[in-house]
Amino acid sequence: MGILAAAIAVGLGALGAGIGNGLIVGRTVEGIARQPELKGTLQTTMFIGIGLVEALPIIGVVIGFIALAR
Amino acid sequence: MSQYDQMITRERKWMLYLLAIFVLGAAFTPYVRIFLGLLLGGAVSFYNLFLLQKKTQEFAKAAASKDKPRGIGMISRFAAAIIAVMIALRFEEYFHIVAVIIGLMTSYPVIIIEFFLSRKKDRHESGVK
């Protein structure tokens, strides 16, 4: 049961992070390709976006691992 | 120094302040296990923050110069968090596991608070209310 719990927590967390990061990074690359002079602003936005998106999947991975180890 | 460089420098500074507080807490309070857990989680969180800053900068540089970008290091950050939890579970007599998880989340309030403070400062400087 612990393995199943860990797999679901990590898998769904990684799925969410993948979709979120993909959207953020895709839009940033599009923006930088169109206007390279806005690189600084766009990379700041990308950094904050990725930071916020990855908070919850990291908790999911950690909790999944604890469920697996105990 | 660009706006991004200033931001990452301030974030690293705040993380180092937090780590210093955790060290002081572990040294001078009776809650050694909790503060050691916070210190472990905070150190890994600092590494994650550093990796995120570096990878974002490299990614934006590659996108601007039309090179092939090399990923943003998501798996490395997950792996770092797992290593912190593995250490905490292996040496449970030294590290409080909940404190480690709270420590792992230290960099996110730093990012959010720094973002709002810098936005407020920018608005104040440009005269927008």
Short mmCIF file of N, CA and C in Angstrom, two decimals, chain A residues 14 17-18 21 25 29 32-33 39-41 43-44 46-48 50-52 54-55 57-59 61-62 65-66 69-70, chain B residues 4 7 11 48-49 52-53 56-57 59-60 63-64 72 74 77-78 81-82 85-86 89 92 97 101 104-105 108 112 115:
data_model
loop_
_atom_site.label_atom_id
_atom_site.label_comp_id
_atom_site.label_asym_id
_atom_site.label_seq_id
_atom_site.Cartn_x
_atom_site.Cartn_y
_atom_site.Cartn_z
N ALA A 14 4.50 15.10 -10.14
CA ALA A 14 5.39 15.35 -11.28
C ALA A 14 4.59 15.72 -12.52
N ALA A 17 3.63 19.35 -12.06
CA ALA A 17 4.81 20.20 -12.23
C ALA A 17 5.23 20.25 -13.70
N GLY A 18 5.13 19.11 -14.38
CA GLY A 18 5.51 19.08 -15.79
C GLY A 18 4.63 19.98 -16.64
N ASN A 21 5.32 23.74 -15.55
CA ASN A 21 6.62 24.20 -16.03
C ASN A 21 6.63 24.33 -17.55
N VAL A 25 7.66 27.76 -19.25
CA VAL A 25 8.89 27.81 -20.06
C VAL A 25 8.57 28.08 -21.52
N VAL A 29 10.08 31.24 -23.58
CA VAL A 29 10.91 31.11 -24.79
C VAL A 29 10.29 31.89 -25.94
N ILE A 32 10.95 35.59 -25.30
CA ILE A 32 12.35 35.98 -25.51
C ILE A 32 12.69 35.94 -27.00
N ALA A 33 12.13 34.96 -27.72
CA ALA A 33 12.41 34.87 -29.16
C ALA A 33 11.83 36.08 -29.90
N LYS A 39 14.62 40.05 -22.07
CA LYS A 39 15.11 38.81 -21.45
C LYS A 39 15.12 38.88 -19.91
N GLY A 40 15.60 40.00 -19.37
CA GLY A 40 15.73 40.14 -17.92
C GLY A 40 14.39 40.01 -17.21
N THR A 41 13.40 40.76 -17.69
CA THR A 41 12.07 40.72 -17.07
C THR A 41 11.45 39.34 -17.20
N GLN A 43 12.92 36.43 -17.64
CA GLN A 43 13.56 35.36 -16.86
C GLN A 43 13.24 35.52 -15.37
N THR A 44 13.02 36.76 -14.92
CA THR A 44 12.57 36.94 -13.53
C THR A 44 11.19 36.33 -13.33
N MET A 46 9.84 33.99 -15.12
CA MET A 46 9.96 32.53 -15.25
C MET A 46 10.49 31.91 -13.96
N PHE A 47 11.48 32.57 -13.36
CA PHE A 47 12.07 32.06 -12.12
C PHE A 47 11.02 31.98 -11.00
N ILE A 48 10.25 33.06 -10.85
CA ILE A 48 9.24 33.07 -9.78
C ILE A 48 8.16 32.04 -10.08
N ILE A 50 8.37 29.22 -11.88
CA ILE A 50 8.84 27.84 -11.67
C ILE A 50 8.98 27.56 -10.18
N GLY A 51 9.49 28.55 -9.43
CA GLY A 51 9.62 28.38 -7.98
C GLY A 51 8.30 28.06 -7.33
N LEU A 52 7.26 28.79 -7.71
CA LEU A 52 5.95 28.57 -7.08
C LEU A 52 5.31 27.27 -7.55
N GLU A 54 6.81 24.54 -8.42
CA GLU A 54 7.49 23.33 -7.93
C GLU A 54 7.37 23.12 -6.43
N ALA A 55 6.78 24.05 -5.71
CA ALA A 55 6.70 23.90 -4.25
C ALA A 55 5.87 22.67 -3.87
N PRO A 57 4.78 19.93 -5.78
CA PRO A 57 5.33 18.63 -6.16
C PRO A 57 6.49 18.18 -5.26
N ILE A 58 7.30 19.13 -4.78
CA ILE A 58 8.40 18.72 -3.89
C ILE A 58 7.83 18.16 -2.59
N ILE A 59 6.78 18.81 -2.05
CA ILE A 59 6.13 18.26 -0.85
C ILE A 59 5.57 16.87 -1.17
N VAL A 61 6.61 14.69 -3.41
CA VAL A 61 7.71 13.72 -3.52
C VAL A 61 8.20 13.33 -2.13
N VAL A 62 8.34 14.33 -1.26
CA VAL A 62 8.84 14.06 0.09
C VAL A 62 7.85 13.17 0.86
N PHE A 65 7.93 9.70 -0.43
CA PHE A 65 9.10 8.96 0.03
C PHE A 65 8.96 8.53 1.48
N ILE A 66 8.37 9.40 2.31
CA ILE A 66 8.17 9.03 3.71
C ILE A 66 7.20 7.84 3.80
N ALA A 69 9.10 4.77 2.91
CA ALA A 69 10.14 4.33 3.84
C ALA A 69 9.57 3.77 5.14
N ARG A 70 8.36 4.18 5.50
CA ARG A 70 7.83 3.73 6.80
C ARG A 70 6.99 2.46 6.72
N TYR B 4 17.68 41.00 -12.45
CA TYR B 4 17.66 39.60 -12.05
C TYR B 4 18.83 39.27 -11.12
N MET B 7 18.16 40.57 -7.75
CA MET B 7 17.15 39.78 -7.06
C MET B 7 17.75 38.49 -6.50
N GLU B 11 18.05 37.28 -2.58
CA GLU B 11 17.46 36.01 -2.11
C GLU B 11 18.50 35.14 -1.41
N ASN B 48 18.58 24.09 -3.74
CA ASN B 48 17.53 24.09 -4.75
C ASN B 48 17.33 25.48 -5.34
N LEU B 49 17.36 26.48 -4.46
CA LEU B 49 17.20 27.86 -4.93
C LEU B 49 18.35 28.25 -5.86
N LEU B 52 17.94 26.55 -9.16
CA LEU B 52 16.86 27.15 -9.95
C LEU B 52 17.32 28.47 -10.57
N GLN B 53 18.03 29.29 -9.76
CA GLN B 53 18.52 30.58 -10.28
C GLN B 53 19.49 30.36 -11.44
N THR B 56 17.70 28.84 -14.56
CA THR B 56 16.85 29.83 -15.23
C THR B 56 17.70 30.79 -16.06
N GLN B 57 18.82 31.23 -15.45
CA GLN B 57 19.70 32.16 -16.16
C GLN B 57 20.28 31.51 -17.43
N PHE B 59 19.02 29.03 -19.07
CA PHE B 59 17.94 28.76 -20.02
C PHE B 59 17.59 30.01 -20.81
N ALA B 60 17.46 31.15 -20.10
CA ALA B 60 17.11 32.40 -20.78
C ALA B 60 18.22 32.82 -21.74
N ALA B 63 17.94 30.66 -24.76
CA ALA B 63 16.78 31.03 -25.59
C ALA B 63 17.06 32.32 -26.36
N ALA B 64 17.77 33.27 -25.72
CA ALA B 64 18.04 34.54 -26.39
C ALA B 64 19.06 34.38 -27.52
N ILE B 72 15.60 22.55 -17.06
CA ILE B 72 15.59 23.47 -15.93
C ILE B 72 15.85 22.77 -14.60
N MET B 74 14.51 20.09 -12.91
CA MET B 74 13.42 19.72 -11.99
C MET B 74 13.75 18.42 -11.24
N ARG B 77 16.25 18.85 -8.44
CA ARG B 77 15.69 19.46 -7.22
C ARG B 77 14.86 18.44 -6.44
N PHE B 78 14.09 17.63 -7.16
CA PHE B 78 13.32 16.57 -6.47
C PHE B 78 14.29 15.61 -5.76
N ALA B 81 15.69 17.01 -2.57
CA ALA B 81 14.71 16.95 -1.47
C ALA B 81 14.62 15.53 -0.92
N ILE B 82 14.66 14.53 -1.82
CA ILE B 82 14.59 13.14 -1.36
C ILE B 82 15.83 12.78 -0.53
N VAL B 85 15.39 14.04 2.96
CA VAL B 85 14.47 13.20 3.74
C VAL B 85 15.11 11.86 4.09
N MET B 86 15.92 11.31 3.15
CA MET B 86 16.62 10.06 3.45
C MET B 86 17.57 10.24 4.63
N LEU B 89 15.53 10.48 7.79
CA LEU B 89 14.97 9.19 8.24
C LEU B 89 16.05 8.25 8.77
N GLU B 92 17.33 9.62 12.55
CA GLU B 92 16.12 10.20 13.15
C GLU B 92 16.39 10.75 14.55
N ILE B 97 11.74 15.11 11.52
CA ILE B 97 11.36 14.97 10.10
C ILE B 97 10.44 16.11 9.64
N ILE B 101 10.97 18.99 6.58
CA ILE B 101 10.04 19.34 5.50
C ILE B 101 9.75 20.85 5.54
N LEU B 104 12.68 22.53 4.07
CA LEU B 104 12.73 22.41 2.60
C LEU B 104 11.90 23.50 1.91
N MET B 105 10.91 24.01 2.63
CA MET B 105 10.02 25.02 2.05
C MET B 105 10.48 26.45 2.34
N TYR B 108 10.71 29.21 -0.58
CA TYR B 108 9.54 29.73 -1.28
C TYR B 108 9.00 31.02 -0.67
N ILE B 112 8.76 34.67 -2.59
CA ILE B 112 7.52 35.44 -2.68
C ILE B 112 7.69 36.81 -2.02
N PHE B 115 9.88 39.05 -4.05
CA PHE B 115 9.18 39.52 -5.25
C PHE B 115 8.27 40.71 -4.92
#
